[in-house]
CSV table of C-alpha atoms in Angstrom, one decimal:
chain,number,residue,atom,x,y,z
J,1,MET,CA,0.0,0.0,0.0
J,2,THR,CA,1.2,3.5,-0.8
J,3,ARG,CA,-0.5,6.8,-0.1
J,4,ASP,CA,-4.2,6.9,-0.9
J,5,LYS,CA,-4.3,3.4,-2.4
J,6,ALA,CA,-6.9,1.0,-1.1
J,7,ALA,CA,-6.3,-0.2,2.4
J,8,PRO,CA,-5.7,-3.9,3.1
J,9,PRO,CA,-8.6,-5.7,4.7
J,10,GLY,CA,-9.3,-4.8,8.3
J,11,ILE,CA,-7.7,-1.3,8.1
J,12,ASP,CA,-9.9,1.8,8.2
J,13,PRO,CA,-8.2,4.6,6.2
J,14,ASN,CA,-10.5,7.1,7.9
J,15,ILE,CA,-9.1,6.5,11.4
J,16,PRO,CA,-5.5,7.8,12.2
J,17,SER,CA,-2.9,5.3,13.3
J,18,VAL,CA,0.1,6.0,15.5
J,19,ALA,CA,2.3,3.7,13.4
J,20,ARG,CA,1.3,5.5,10.2
J,21,VAL,CA,1.8,8.9,11.7
J,22,TYR,CA,5.4,7.9,12.7
J,23,ASP,CA,5.8,6.5,9.2
J,24,PHE,CA,4.9,9.9,7.8
J,25,PHE,CA,7.5,11.6,10.1
J,26,LEU,CA,10.1,9.2,8.9
J,27,GLY,CA,9.4,10.0,5.3
J,28,GLY,CA,7.5,6.8,4.6
J,29,LYS,CA,4.7,6.3,2.1
J,30,ASP,CA,2.5,3.9,4.1
J,31,ASN,CA,0.1,6.5,5.5
J,32,PHE,CA,-3.3,8.0,4.6
J,33,GLU,CA,-4.6,11.5,4.4
J,34,VAL,CA,-6.0,11.3,7.9
J,35,ASP,CA,-2.6,10.4,9.3
J,36,ARG,CA,-0.9,13.2,7.5
J,37,LYS,CA,-3.5,15.7,8.9
J,38,VAL,CA,-2.7,14.6,12.5
J,39,ALA,CA,1.0,14.9,11.8
J,40,GLU,CA,0.7,18.3,10.2
J,41,HIS,CA,-1.3,19.6,13.1
J,42,ALA,CA,1.4,18.5,15.5
J,43,LEU,CA,4.1,20.0,13.2
J,44,ARG,CA,2.5,23.4,13.6
J,45,ILE,CA,3.5,23.3,17.3
J,46,THR,CA,6.8,21.3,17.0
J,47,PRO,CA,8.0,21.6,13.4
J,48,ASP,CA,10.9,19.2,14.1
J,49,GLY,CA,8.7,16.2,14.4
J,50,PRO,CA,10.4,14.4,11.6
J,51,ALA,CA,13.8,15.1,13.2
J,52,ALA,CA,12.5,13.6,16.4
J,53,GLY,CA,11.5,10.4,14.6
J,54,GLN,CA,14.9,10.1,13.0
J,55,ALA,CA,16.6,10.7,16.3
J,56,ASN,CA,14.6,7.9,17.8
J,57,ARG,CA,15.6,5.5,15.0
J,58,ALA,CA,19.3,6.5,15.4
J,59,PHE,CA,19.0,5.9,19.2
J,60,LEU,CA,17.5,2.5,18.5
J,61,ARG,CA,20.4,1.6,16.1
J,62,ARG,CA,23.0,2.7,18.7
J,63,VAL,CA,21.3,0.7,21.4
J,64,ILE,CA,21.1,-2.5,19.2
J,65,ARG,CA,24.8,-2.2,18.2
J,66,PHE,CA,25.8,-1.8,21.9
J,67,LEU,CA,23.7,-4.8,23.0
J,68,VAL,CA,25.0,-7.1,20.3
J,69,THR,CA,28.6,-6.1,20.3
J,70,GLU,CA,29.3,-5.2,24.0
J,71,ALA,CA,26.5,-6.9,26.0
J,72,GLY,CA,26.4,-10.1,24.0
J,73,ILE,CA,22.6,-10.0,23.4
J,74,ASP,CA,21.4,-12.0,20.4
J,75,GLN,CA,17.6,-12.0,20.8
J,76,PHE,CA,15.2,-9.1,20.9
J,77,LEU,CA,11.5,-8.4,21.7
J,78,ASP,CA,10.5,-5.2,20.0
J,79,ILE,CA,7.1,-4.0,21.2
J,80,GLY,CA,5.4,-1.2,19.3
J,81,SER,CA,7.8,-1.7,16.5
J,82,GLY,CA,5.8,0.3,14.0
J,83,LEU,CA,6.0,0.0,10.2
J,84,PRO,CA,9.1,-1.5,8.6
J,85,THR,CA,11.6,1.2,7.8
J,86,GLN,CA,15.3,1.5,7.0
J,87,GLY,CA,17.5,0.2,9.8
J,88,ASN,CA,15.1,-2.3,11.3
J,89,VAL,CA,16.2,-4.1,14.5
J,90,HIS,CA,17.0,-7.4,12.8
J,91,GLU,CA,19.0,-5.7,10.1
J,92,VAL,CA,21.2,-3.8,12.6
J,93,ALA,CA,21.5,-6.9,14.9
J,94,THR,CA,22.4,-9.4,12.2
J,95,GLU,CA,25.1,-7.1,10.8
J,96,GLN,CA,26.9,-7.7,14.0
J,97,ASN,CA,25.7,-11.3,14.7
J,98,PRO,CA,24.0,-13.2,11.8
J,99,LYS,CA,22.3,-15.5,14.3
J,100,ALA,CA,20.5,-12.8,16.1
J,101,GLN,CA,16.7,-13.4,16.5
J,102,VAL,CA,14.0,-10.7,16.6
J,103,VAL,CA,10.3,-10.7,17.3
J,104,TYR,CA,8.4,-7.5,16.3
J,105,VAL,CA,5.1,-6.8,18.1
J,106,ASP,CA,2.5,-4.2,17.1
J,107,ASN,CA,-1.3,-3.8,17.5
J,108,ASP,CA,-1.8,-2.2,14.1
J,109,PRO,CA,-2.8,-4.8,11.4
J,110,ILE,CA,-1.0,-2.8,8.7
J,111,VAL,CA,2.3,-3.5,10.5
J,112,LEU,CA,1.5,-7.2,10.4
J,113,THR,CA,0.8,-7.0,6.7
J,114,HIS,CA,3.9,-5.1,5.8
J,115,GLY,CA,6.1,-6.9,8.3
J,116,ARG,CA,5.3,-10.4,7.0
J,117,ALA,CA,6.0,-9.2,3.4
J,118,LEU,CA,9.3,-7.8,4.5
J,119,LEU,CA,10.3,-10.8,6.5
J,120,ALA,CA,9.1,-13.4,4.0
J,121,ALA,CA,12.6,-14.4,3.0
J,122,GLU,CA,14.1,-13.9,6.5
J,123,GLY,CA,14.8,-16.6,9.0
J,124,THR,CA,15.9,-14.5,11.9
J,125,ALA,CA,12.8,-12.4,12.6
J,126,THR,CA,9.0,-12.6,12.7
J,127,VAL,CA,6.2,-10.2,13.5
J,128,ILE,CA,3.0,-10.7,15.5
J,129,GLN,CA,-0.1,-8.6,16.1
J,130,ALA,CA,-0.6,-8.0,19.8
J,131,ASP,CA,-1.2,-5.2,22.2
J,132,ILE,CA,1.2,-4.1,24.9
J,133,ARG,CA,-1.7,-3.7,27.2
J,134,GLU,CA,-1.9,-7.4,27.3
J,135,PRO,CA,1.6,-8.5,28.2
J,136,ASP,CA,0.7,-12.1,29.0
J,137,ALA,CA,-0.6,-12.5,25.5
J,138,ILE,CA,2.7,-11.3,24.1
J,139,LEU,CA,4.8,-13.4,26.4
J,140,ASN,CA,2.9,-16.6,25.8
J,141,HIS,CA,2.5,-16.1,22.0
J,142,PRO,CA,3.8,-19.3,20.3
J,143,ASP,CA,5.9,-17.3,17.9
J,144,VAL,CA,7.5,-15.4,20.8
J,145,ARG,CA,8.3,-18.7,22.5
J,146,ARG,CA,9.5,-20.2,19.3
J,147,PHE,CA,12.0,-17.4,18.4
J,148,LEU,CA,13.2,-16.4,21.9
J,149,ASP,CA,14.8,-18.5,24.6
J,150,PHE,CA,13.7,-17.1,28.0
J,151,ASP,CA,16.5,-19.0,29.7
J,152,ARG,CA,19.0,-16.6,28.1
J,153,PRO,CA,19.2,-12.8,28.3
J,154,ILE,CA,16.8,-10.8,26.0
J,155,GLY,CA,16.8,-7.3,24.8
J,156,LEU,CA,13.3,-5.8,25.5
J,157,LEU,CA,12.7,-2.7,23.2
J,158,LEU,CA,10.1,-0.2,24.3
J,159,PHE,CA,10.7,2.6,21.8
J,160,ALA,CA,8.1,5.3,21.7
J,161,ILE,CA,5.3,3.0,23.0
J,162,LEU,CA,4.9,3.6,26.8
J,163,HIS,CA,3.9,7.2,26.2
J,164,HIS,CA,0.9,6.0,24.2
J,165,LEU,CA,-0.5,4.4,27.4
J,166,GLY,CA,-2.6,6.6,29.6
J,167,ASP,CA,-2.1,6.6,33.4
J,168,ASP,CA,-5.4,4.9,33.7
J,169,GLU,CA,-4.0,1.9,31.8
J,170,ASP,CA,-1.3,1.4,34.5
J,171,PRO,CA,1.8,1.5,32.2
J,172,ARG,CA,4.1,0.7,35.2
J,173,ALA,CA,2.3,-2.6,35.7
J,174,VAL,CA,2.5,-3.4,32.0
J,175,ALA,CA,6.2,-2.7,31.9
J,176,ALA,CA,6.8,-4.6,35.1
J,177,ALA,CA,5.0,-7.7,33.8
J,178,LEU,CA,7.2,-7.7,30.7
J,179,ILE,CA,10.4,-7.1,32.7
J,180,ASP,CA,9.5,-9.7,35.3
J,181,ALA,CA,9.4,-12.4,32.6
J,182,LEU,CA,13.0,-11.6,31.4
J,183,PRO,CA,15.9,-13.6,32.7
J,184,SER,CA,18.7,-12.1,34.7
J,185,GLY,CA,21.2,-10.2,32.4
J,186,SER,CA,18.5,-9.0,30.1
J,187,TYR,CA,18.3,-5.3,29.0
J,188,VAL,CA,15.4,-2.9,28.6
J,189,ALA,CA,15.6,0.1,26.3
J,190,ILE,CA,13.0,2.9,26.5
J,191,SER,CA,12.3,6.0,24.6
J,192,HIS,CA,9.6,8.3,25.8
J,193,PHE,CA,8.1,11.8,25.4
J,194,ARG,CA,9.1,14.0,28.3
J,195,ASP,CA,7.6,17.0,30.0
J,196,PRO,CA,10.7,19.0,31.1
J,197,GLY,CA,8.7,20.9,33.7
J,198,GLU,CA,10.2,24.0,35.3
J,199,ARG,CA,13.6,23.5,33.8
J,200,ASP,CA,12.2,24.4,30.4
J,201,PRO,CA,8.8,26.2,30.8
J,202,GLU,CA,8.4,26.9,27.1
J,203,GLY,CA,9.3,23.3,26.2
J,204,SER,CA,6.8,22.1,28.9
J,205,ARG,CA,4.1,24.3,27.4
J,206,LYS,CA,4.7,22.9,23.9
J,207,ALA,CA,4.7,19.3,25.3
J,208,ARG,CA,1.3,19.8,26.9
J,209,GLU,CA,-0.1,21.4,23.8
J,210,VAL,CA,1.1,18.5,21.6
J,211,GLU,CA,-0.2,16.1,24.2
J,212,ARG,CA,-3.6,17.7,23.9
J,213,ILE,CA,-3.5,17.2,20.1
J,214,PHE,CA,-2.5,13.5,20.5
J,215,ASN,CA,-5.3,12.8,22.8
J,216,GLU,CA,-7.9,14.6,20.6
J,217,SER,CA,-6.8,12.9,17.4
J,218,LEU,CA,-4.9,9.6,18.2
J,219,GLY,CA,-6.6,8.9,21.4
J,220,THR,CA,-3.5,8.5,23.5
J,221,GLY,CA,-0.3,10.3,24.3
J,222,ARG,CA,1.4,11.2,27.6
J,223,TRP,CA,4.4,13.4,28.1
J,224,ARG,CA,5.8,12.3,31.5
J,225,THR,CA,8.4,13.7,33.9
J,226,ASP,CA,11.9,12.2,34.5
J,227,GLU,CA,10.7,10.6,37.7
J,228,GLU,CA,7.7,8.9,35.9
J,229,ILE,CA,9.8,7.6,33.1
J,230,LEU,CA,12.5,6.3,35.4
J,231,SER,CA,9.9,4.4,37.4
J,232,PHE,CA,9.5,2.1,34.4
J,233,ALA,CA,13.1,0.9,35.2
J,234,ASP,CA,12.6,0.4,38.9
J,235,GLY,CA,14.8,-2.5,40.1
J,236,LEU,CA,17.0,-2.2,37.0
J,237,THR,CA,20.5,-0.7,36.7
J,238,VAL,CA,20.3,2.2,34.3
J,239,LEU,CA,23.5,2.5,32.2
J,240,GLU,CA,25.4,5.7,31.7
J,241,PRO,CA,24.6,8.3,30.6
J,242,GLY,CA,21.2,7.7,32.2
J,243,LEU,CA,17.9,9.2,31.0
J,244,VAL,CA,18.9,11.8,28.4
J,245,PRO,CA,17.8,13.4,25.2
J,246,LEU,CA,18.1,10.8,22.4
J,247,ALA,CA,21.0,12.4,20.7
J,248,GLU,CA,23.0,12.4,23.9
J,249,TRP,CA,22.9,8.6,24.5
J,250,ARG,CA,26.3,7.4,23.5
J,251,PRO,CA,26.6,9.4,20.3
J,252,GLU,CA,28.9,8.2,17.6
J,253,PRO,CA,32.1,10.2,17.3
J,254,ASP,CA,31.4,11.7,13.9
J,255,ALA,CA,27.6,12.2,14.4
J,256,PRO,CA,26.2,15.4,12.9
J,257,ALA,CA,24.7,17.9,15.3
J,258,ALA,CA,21.2,17.1,16.3
J,259,ALA,CA,18.5,18.5,14.0
J,260,GLN,CA,15.9,18.6,16.8
J,261,THR,CA,14.9,21.9,18.2
J,262,ASP,CA,11.6,22.0,20.0
J,263,THR,CA,11.6,18.2,20.8
J,264,TYR,CA,15.3,17.9,21.8
J,265,HIS,CA,14.5,18.0,25.6
J,266,THR,CA,11.0,16.4,25.2
J,267,PHE,CA,12.0,13.1,23.7
J,268,VAL,CA,14.4,11.1,25.9
J,269,GLY,CA,15.8,7.5,26.2
J,270,LEU,CA,17.5,5.1,28.5
J,271,LEU,CA,19.0,1.6,28.6
J,272,ALA,CA,18.9,-0.5,31.7
J,273,ARG,CA,20.1,-4.0,32.8
J,274,LYS,CA,18.2,-6.5,34.8
J,275,PRO,CA,20.4,-7.8,37.7
């Protein structure tokens, strides 16, 4: 499917999708007019939305390379993976270790459609349709159990997903259920929208305004404080440099200057290890 072509069965092109909005920000073509309207509305407040999306993907790639090459992780559970795009987890991981295994999870049926097409010839990755709000269904899915060995450390990837859970959905309990199932020595990577609060009053104002748009158009979106985000990693050891703007997490030596402006301090990430 490309822009404005007929949607696959089970996909309503009149209802915006978080995955397709992110796809638009990343320069993809797998989005509809309704998704572009939501994205363009948000861009009027934070014009660097596409740069934020690219920063999140770059953060993901650096995390995967670290986990494979330095931490020895060779299996990953990527929840809220979104639509396939350049630099997917399995591509980055298998560059470093051809035997790396990846399970992608998303609740959007279009991700399943495109993911299966992308992975048709791959033997190292699979994609399932499931919702993070039901962690037991993910953990007990036959494909998850077939691809991942829960007797060995796993990399749990929660990139840009927990901020789409409202406080009433108890995201801490959801994250805890997933983390509790991981063996010792596993890692958890999180990227999350942040409300910088009093340290950046203008950034905080913009964060709240974009949060309002998300909740009016996509139904879910929460900009949390540092303390709230760090609570997802309770009981884990957060690796240096801690919870930081995405571009500041172990940047590559020759990395260009961050293109983010408005979202630089309102989109952050961390990597933590389970003892």
